[in-house]
Amino acid sequence: MTTDAAATVDGLVQKVSGDSSSAEEIPVEISFEIIRLFSEGLYQSPHKAIEELVSNGFDAGALQVHIVTPRSAADDPLAVDSLWVIDDGCGMDAEGFARLWRVAESTKAQGEIVRGRPPIGQFGIGKLAAYVLARRLTHVSKRDGKYYYASMDFRRVEGRRQNDPNAESVAVDLHVVEESKARDLLAELELRSPTAWELLFGDKAANSWTAAALSDFKKLYEKFKPGVLGWVLRTGLPLNSDFRIFLNGEELKSAKENATLLHAAPVGGPEDKVAEKLGLAVTATGLKIPGLSGEVTGRATLYEKPLKAGKSMQYGRSNGFFIRVRGRVINLEDELFGLEALNHAAWSRFALDVEVDGLREHLLSSREGVRDSPVLDVFRDYLRAKFNEARNAFNAENKTKLIGMDLEQLLYGASPSVLGDPLMSAVRQAISQKQQPSHYISTPNHYPDEQRATWFEEFALSVMRQPILDVQVKDMGPYDRLAEYDTETRVLHINSEHPFVAKMLAHSKNQTPVTLFATSEILTDAFLREGGIPPEVTAEVFSLRDRAMRQIAGDYGPDAAEVLRHLSIADQDKDALEKAVGQAFIVLGFEYERRGGNRGGADGILDARLGRSEIKLEDFRIVYDAKTTAGSSISVDKVHFDALWDFKTVESAQYGFIIGKKFAGQDDDDSAVNRRASQGREDRPMTVMLTEHLRRLVEIHYQFGVTLTQVRDLFAQALTVKEVGAWLDALERELSESQPPVPLKKLLKRLEECKEDILSQPNVRAARMMDARLKKYEPERLVAALQAVQTIVGTRWIEVNKTSGDVRMSHTAESIITEVDRRLQDDLGLPAVVDEISES
């Protein structure tokens, strides 16, 4: 199109601009250099430029955006249409228009939340996207009952250089117009897009809105195709959303709606087995939850491919729980709706959209969350069970495909002489000697002597018919064994979190390689025992082998001595320090996700899984930035408080810290680094600590057992280097004096006694109730002490579940303490465990 094609809009512009009585000048702080460099450099596609205008509507809190494209010459040779983008967002007043024309200055960069949404735009340059398509950008906006109009002709700044003192200032005239003139400006929409016109001026018109028109099109517009624009926008739409996009009157649906559906289940109704199992009454169209008025309706879906990926994340998420009250999603930022983390493989493919108007009475004043209550607990139980129903369907659907091999051959076709004989021989020796066969093979040790022979006879018969009943690849923990053969169930468990297995899975099309490898490991274990090799020798061999496999895979679990050594020598190597810090926090009981590299963001993410208390979810997250220097200390200009705070916000973390060997001025209260840390106490608290501090915290943990809540107190209370040191002094004093070390020998002895109950798993809380001395310690403290033991000797000796308190002891209490003492003294140079077993 030529300049004449913009006659309709330009003519109205001149008519409205002729009335300057209500005009206000908005300075345009922009040069042609900036327009050209930013807009033409960022947007090479006309469709991406229009998408940027749609994103502006999303950031303005719009529920719907209408794009109306010009008619082609084939449709109407005389057409002089504009390209319109209309949204029902918060609209713009005089201040909004002033912000619009400040380039590279945007409230979005400050994290402004509009109508409950975090922004997706950045830097404030998105408004320049229009320049690649057209020479004129016109806005009409309604806000607070007033109609505002402004139009920018980009030709006015062509040739203008940034900071040129001789350049003539440029301003955009902002008019406050009557509704009738606003209708005139937008008149072409009445015929071209009745749905958009209804949004602007209909009986149920939006209270606020913005309409942007592009006209006087440039050469790039010749590449524009409405069909391509529709595809671009559909790929950006999440599956479930309160944001709708219309292109020429037709609503666009998420591209994910064409994904392969594996499972679908209604919420309520006669087919809802979950509601039936939980004892909830169902209606013909939904279900009833006691305490919630009305019925609950909706649908759970599970897809073949993950929804939690791709471009659609920009306008919101596609997976998780979507809890709607009167049609509005109240948990946009909380996909789990307060539940614990769920199975990732199925969770990323799962969506449950549910309408619960009865929750209106339970909403917080912000209307972005709900008050905890027994009624809400019942509702969450239903949501969890509904997800588990879908997860079971996912597992059943994908099992054969994921394993990828002829499972029948392994489960049914293998000769008993190959699998059954060595397994039976190894288990026979273990049963007769009342010990575990070895590294990979687990046998029941809870049967009384008279039942052991009976159990083995049954096992021998079954294992010769079918040695392996099933193969299950599952999360067993990054520091657990590569695999386990459970003789009670005859199931081969493969640990997907073991670094060697994880690497094999990442580089394989299916699970065939790891299944074959794990089977050969089990057989090797059995053959060694069958050959008369003592169990302690095979255990040591497989332990060394496991360590070698972890190193081959490029990772291995934190060993007690190595964690402290790495913290001591990593100060000159940033990558080494990033990893050493992560390993240290694994020792403290955290989950660690390494970041760093060239990806931007925090160097690492640390998650503490505490579960749900009576009041709320207690989990917390920490981000950190590791600093190294070739000099004697790290200068304050290398300490980026604001950047880490931004990363903390993006990662939804509660705390953050910056760590290094030494910071310039760390002992001077008036130094730059300490002033900056102290100034952030009220608005942006961020801790500065030394690697020596973290080393000391790990040592205290080995000796006493530091709880996750105590670590949380560190980052909540201490910000400067001095404060961290004082906090550690107080903690060590408290643990050594006010709270003496946990009586580990007594605790392990009581847990060993719990193993005599064949109907239950040994548990810290149960052991605590058996002993008056142990009752003096909180369960969390006892669990922390056992976690320290687990870190020192490894999960081959003992494993504790930090949430439930369940404990798996693979050796006697005396053996575990002996090994702990050996490693504390020989590897760490720390004092041995001192603990009387007396009843005092």
Coordinates of N, CA, C and O in Angstrom, one line a residue, residues 254-346:
S254 N -5.8 -22.5 21.1 CA -4.4 -22.9 21.3 C -4.0 -24.0 20.4 O -4.8 -25.0 20.1
A255 N -2.8 -23.9 19.8 CA -2.3 -25.0 19.0 C -2.2 -26.3 19.7 O -2.3 -27.4 19.1
K256 N -2.2 -26.2 21.1 CA -2.1 -27.4 21.9 C -3.4 -28.2 21.9 O -3.4 -29.4 22.3
E257 N -4.5 -27.6 21.5 CA -5.8 -28.3 21.5 C -5.8 -29.4 20.4 O -6.6 -30.3 20.5
N258 N -4.8 -29.4 19.5 CA -4.7 -30.4 18.5 C -3.8 -31.6 19.0 O -3.6 -32.5 18.2
A259 N -3.3 -31.5 20.2 CA -2.4 -32.5 20.7 C -3.1 -33.8 20.9 O -4.3 -33.8 21.2
T260 N -2.4 -34.9 20.9 CA -3.0 -36.2 21.2 C -3.4 -36.3 22.6 O -2.6 -36.2 23.5
L261 N -4.7 -36.6 22.8 CA -5.2 -36.8 24.2 C -5.1 -38.2 24.6 O -5.6 -39.1 23.9
L262 N -4.5 -38.5 25.8 CA -4.3 -39.8 26.3 C -5.4 -40.2 27.3 O -5.8 -41.4 27.4
H263 N -5.9 -39.2 28.0 CA -6.9 -39.5 29.0 C -7.8 -38.2 29.3 O -7.3 -37.1 29.2
A264 N -9.1 -38.5 29.5 CA -10.0 -37.4 29.8 C -11.0 -37.9 30.8 O -11.5 -39.1 30.6
A265 N -11.3 -37.2 31.8 CA -12.2 -37.6 32.9 C -13.0 -36.4 33.4 O -12.4 -35.4 33.7
P266 N -14.3 -36.5 33.5 CA -15.1 -35.4 34.0 C -14.9 -35.2 35.5 O -14.6 -36.2 36.2
V267 N -15.2 -34.0 35.9 CA -15.3 -33.8 37.4 C -16.7 -34.0 37.8 O -17.6 -33.3 37.4
G268 N -16.9 -35.0 38.6 CA -18.3 -35.3 39.0 C -19.0 -36.2 38.0 O -18.4 -36.7 37.0
G269 N -20.3 -36.3 38.2 CA -21.1 -37.2 37.3 C -20.9 -38.6 37.7 O -20.1 -39.0 38.5
P270 N -21.8 -39.5 37.1 CA -21.8 -40.9 37.5 C -20.5 -41.7 37.2 O -20.2 -42.7 37.7
E271 N -19.6 -41.1 36.3 CA -18.4 -41.8 35.9 C -17.2 -41.4 36.7 O -16.1 -41.9 36.4
D272 N -17.4 -40.5 37.7 CA -16.2 -40.0 38.4 C -15.9 -41.0 39.6 O -16.5 -41.0 40.6
K273 N -14.9 -41.9 39.3 CA -14.6 -42.9 40.3 C -13.8 -42.3 41.4 O -13.8 -42.9 42.6
V274 N -13.1 -41.2 41.2 CA -12.4 -40.6 42.3 C -13.3 -40.0 43.3 O -13.1 -40.2 44.5
A275 N -14.4 -39.4 42.9 CA -15.4 -38.9 43.8 C -16.0 -40.0 44.6 O -16.2 -39.9 45.9
E276 N -16.3 -41.1 43.9 CA -16.9 -42.3 44.6 C -15.9 -42.8 45.7 O -16.4 -43.1 46.8
K277 N -14.7 -42.9 45.4 CA -13.7 -43.4 46.3 C -13.5 -42.5 47.5 O -13.3 -43.0 48.6
L278 N -13.6 -41.2 47.3 CA -13.5 -40.3 48.4 C -14.8 -40.1 49.2 O -14.8 -39.3 50.1
G279 N -15.9 -40.7 48.7 CA -17.2 -40.6 49.4 C -17.9 -39.2 49.2 O -18.6 -38.8 50.0
L280 N -17.6 -38.6 48.0 CA -18.2 -37.3 47.7 C -19.4 -37.6 46.8 O -19.4 -38.4 45.9
A281 N -20.5 -36.8 47.1 CA -21.7 -37.0 46.4 C -21.6 -36.4 45.0 O -21.0 -35.3 44.8
V282 N -22.1 -37.1 44.0 CA -22.1 -36.6 42.6 C -23.5 -36.2 42.1 O -24.5 -36.8 42.6
T283 N -23.5 -35.3 41.2 CA -24.7 -34.9 40.5 C -24.6 -35.4 39.0 O -23.6 -36.0 38.7
A284 N -25.6 -35.1 38.2 CA -25.6 -35.5 36.8 C -24.5 -34.8 36.1 O -23.9 -35.3 35.1
T285 N -24.1 -33.6 36.6 CA -23.1 -32.8 35.8 C -21.9 -32.4 36.7 O -21.0 -31.8 36.2
G286 N -21.8 -32.8 37.9 CA -20.7 -32.4 38.7 C -20.6 -33.2 40.0 O -21.1 -34.3 40.1
L287 N -20.1 -32.5 41.1 CA -20.1 -33.2 42.4 C -20.3 -32.1 43.5 O -20.2 -30.9 43.3
K288 N -20.5 -32.6 44.7 CA -20.8 -31.8 45.8 C -19.7 -32.0 46.9 O -19.3 -33.1 47.2
I289 N -19.2 -30.9 47.4 CA -18.2 -31.0 48.5 C -18.8 -30.3 49.7 O -19.2 -29.1 49.6
P290 N -18.9 -31.0 50.8 CA -19.5 -30.4 52.0 C -18.8 -29.1 52.4 O -17.6 -29.1 52.5
G291 N -19.6 -28.1 52.6 CA -19.1 -26.8 53.0 C -18.9 -25.8 51.9 O -18.7 -24.6 52.1
L292 N -19.1 -26.3 50.6 CA -19.0 -25.5 49.4 C -20.4 -25.4 48.8 O -21.0 -26.4 48.5
S293 N -20.9 -24.2 48.6 CA -22.2 -24.1 48.0 C -22.1 -24.4 46.5 O -21.1 -24.2 45.9
G294 N -23.2 -24.9 46.0 CA -23.3 -25.2 44.6 C -22.5 -26.5 44.3 O -22.0 -27.2 45.1
E295 N -22.4 -26.8 43.0 CA -21.7 -27.9 42.5 C -20.3 -27.6 41.9 O -20.1 -26.4 41.5
V296 N -19.4 -28.6 41.9 CA -18.1 -28.4 41.3 C -18.1 -29.1 40.0 O -18.5 -30.3 39.9
T297 N -17.7 -28.5 38.9 CA -17.7 -29.1 37.6 C -16.4 -28.8 36.9 O -15.6 -28.0 37.3
G298 N -16.2 -29.6 35.8 CA -14.9 -29.4 35.1 C -14.5 -30.7 34.4 O -15.3 -31.6 34.2
R299 N -13.2 -30.7 34.0 CA -12.7 -31.8 33.2 C -11.2 -31.9 33.4 O -10.5 -30.9 33.4
A300 N -10.7 -33.2 33.6 CA -9.3 -33.4 33.7 C -8.8 -34.0 32.4 O -9.5 -34.9 31.8
T301 N -7.7 -33.6 31.9 CA -7.1 -34.1 30.6 C -5.6 -34.4 30.8 O -4.9 -33.8 31.6
L302 N -5.2 -35.4 30.0 CA -3.8 -35.7 30.0 C -3.4 -35.9 28.5 O -4.1 -36.6 27.8
Y303 N -2.3 -35.3 28.1 CA -1.8 -35.3 26.7 C -0.6 -36.1 26.5 O 0.2 -36.3 27.4
E304 N -0.3 -36.5 25.3 CA 0.8 -37.3 25.0 C 2.1 -36.6 25.2 O 3.1 -37.1 25.7
K305 N 2.2 -35.3 24.8 CA 3.4 -34.5 24.9 C 3.2 -33.4 26.0 O 2.1 -33.0 26.3
P306 N 4.3 -33.0 26.6 CA 4.3 -32.0 27.6 C 3.6 -30.7 27.2 O 3.8 -30.2 26.1
L307 N 2.8 -30.2 28.1 CA 2.2 -28.9 27.8 C 3.0 -27.7 28.4 O 2.9 -26.6 28.0
K308 N 3.9 -28.1 29.3 CA 4.7 -27.1 30.0 C 6.0 -26.8 29.2 O 7.1 -27.1 29.7
A309 N 5.8 -26.3 28.0 CA 7.0 -26.1 27.2 C 6.5 -25.2 26.0 O 5.3 -25.1 25.7
G310 N 7.5 -24.6 25.4 CA 7.2 -23.9 24.1 C 6.8 -22.5 24.3 O 6.8 -21.9 25.4
K311 N 6.4 -21.9 23.3 CA 6.2 -20.5 23.2 C 4.9 -20.1 24.0 O 4.8 -18.9 24.5
S312 N 4.0 -21.0 24.2 CA 2.7 -20.6 24.8 C 2.9 -20.2 26.3 O 2.0 -19.6 26.9
M313 N 4.1 -20.5 26.9 CA 4.3 -20.1 28.2 C 4.3 -18.6 28.4 O 4.1 -18.1 29.5
Q314 N 4.4 -17.8 27.3 CA 4.5 -16.3 27.4 C 3.1 -15.8 27.9 O 3.1 -14.7 28.6
Y315 N 2.0 -16.3 27.5 CA 0.7 -15.8 27.9 C 0.1 -16.6 29.1 O -1.1 -16.5 29.4
G316 N 0.9 -17.4 29.7 CA 0.4 -18.2 30.9 C 0.7 -19.7 30.7 O 1.4 -20.0 29.7
R317 N 0.3 -20.4 31.6 CA 0.6 -21.9 31.6 C -0.5 -22.7 30.9 O -1.6 -22.2 30.9
S318 N -0.1 -23.9 30.5 CA -1.1 -24.8 29.9 C -1.4 -26.0 30.8 O -2.4 -26.7 30.6
N319 N -0.5 -26.3 31.7 CA -0.7 -27.4 32.6 C -1.0 -27.0 34.0 O -0.9 -25.9 34.4
G320 N -1.5 -28.0 34.8 CA -1.7 -27.8 36.2 C -3.2 -27.6 36.5 O -4.1 -27.9 35.7
F321 N -3.5 -27.1 37.7 CA -4.9 -26.9 38.1 C -5.3 -25.5 37.7 O -4.6 -24.5 38.0
F322 N -6.5 -25.3 37.2 CA -7.1 -24.0 36.8 C -8.4 -23.9 37.6 O -9.4 -24.5 37.2
I323 N -8.3 -23.2 38.7 CA -9.5 -23.1 39.7 C -10.2 -21.8 39.3 O -9.7 -20.7 39.5
R324 N -11.4 -22.0 38.9 CA -12.2 -20.8 38.4 C -13.3 -20.5 39.4 O -14.0 -21.4 39.8
V325 N -13.5 -19.3 39.7 CA -14.6 -18.8 40.5 C -15.3 -17.8 39.6 O -14.8 -16.8 39.3
R326 N -16.6 -18.1 39.3 CA -17.4 -17.3 38.4 C -16.6 -17.0 37.1 O -16.5 -15.9 36.6
G327 N -15.9 -18.0 36.6 CA -15.3 -18.0 35.3 C -13.8 -17.4 35.3 O -13.1 -17.5 34.4
R328 N -13.4 -16.9 36.5 CA -12.1 -16.3 36.6 C -11.1 -17.2 37.3 O -11.4 -17.8 38.3
V329 N -9.9 -17.4 36.7 CA -8.9 -18.3 37.3 C -8.3 -17.5 38.5 O -7.8 -16.4 38.3
I330 N -8.4 -18.2 39.7 CA -7.9 -17.5 40.9 C -6.5 -17.9 41.2 O -5.9 -17.4 42.2
N331 N -5.9 -18.9 40.5 CA -4.6 -19.4 40.9 C -3.6 -19.4 39.7 O -2.9 -20.3 39.4
L332 N -3.6 -18.2 39.0 CA -2.7 -18.2 37.8 C -1.3 -18.4 38.1 O -0.5 -19.1 37.3
E333 N -0.8 -18.0 39.3 CA 0.6 -18.1 39.6 C 0.9 -19.4 40.5 O 2.0 -19.6 40.8
D334 N -0.1 -20.1 40.8 CA 0.1 -21.3 41.7 C -0.5 -22.5 41.0 O -1.7 -22.9 41.3
E335 N 0.2 -23.1 40.1 CA -0.3 -24.2 39.3 C -0.7 -25.4 40.2 O -1.5 -26.2 39.8
L336 N 0.0 -25.6 41.4 CA -0.3 -26.7 42.2 C -1.4 -26.4 43.2 O -1.9 -27.3 43.9
F337 N -1.9 -25.2 43.3 CA -3.0 -24.8 44.2 C -2.7 -25.2 45.6 O -3.5 -25.8 46.3
G338 N -1.4 -25.0 46.0 CA -1.0 -25.3 47.4 C -0.6 -26.7 47.7 O -0.2 -27.0 48.8
L339 N -0.7 -27.6 46.7 CA -0.3 -29.0 46.9 C 1.2 -29.2 46.8 O 1.9 -28.3 46.2
E340 N 1.7 -30.3 47.3 CA 3.1 -30.6 47.1 C 3.4 -30.9 45.7 O 2.6 -31.1 44.8
A341 N 4.8 -30.8 45.3 CA 5.2 -31.1 43.9 C 4.7 -32.5 43.5 O 4.8 -33.5 44.3
L342 N 4.2 -32.6 42.3 CA 3.7 -33.9 41.8 C 4.6 -34.5 40.7 O 5.4 -33.8 40.2
N343 N 4.4 -35.7 40.4 CA 5.2 -36.4 39.4 C 5.3 -35.6 38.2 O 4.4 -35.3 37.5
H344 N 6.6 -35.3 37.8 CA 6.8 -34.3 36.8 C 6.4 -34.8 35.4 O 5.9 -34.1 34.6
A345 N 6.7 -36.1 35.1 CA 6.4 -36.6 33.8 C 5.0 -36.5 33.4 O 4.6 -36.0 32.3
A346 N 4.1 -36.9 34.3 CA 2.7 -36.8 34.1 C 2.2 -35.3 34.3 O 1.3 -34.8 33.6

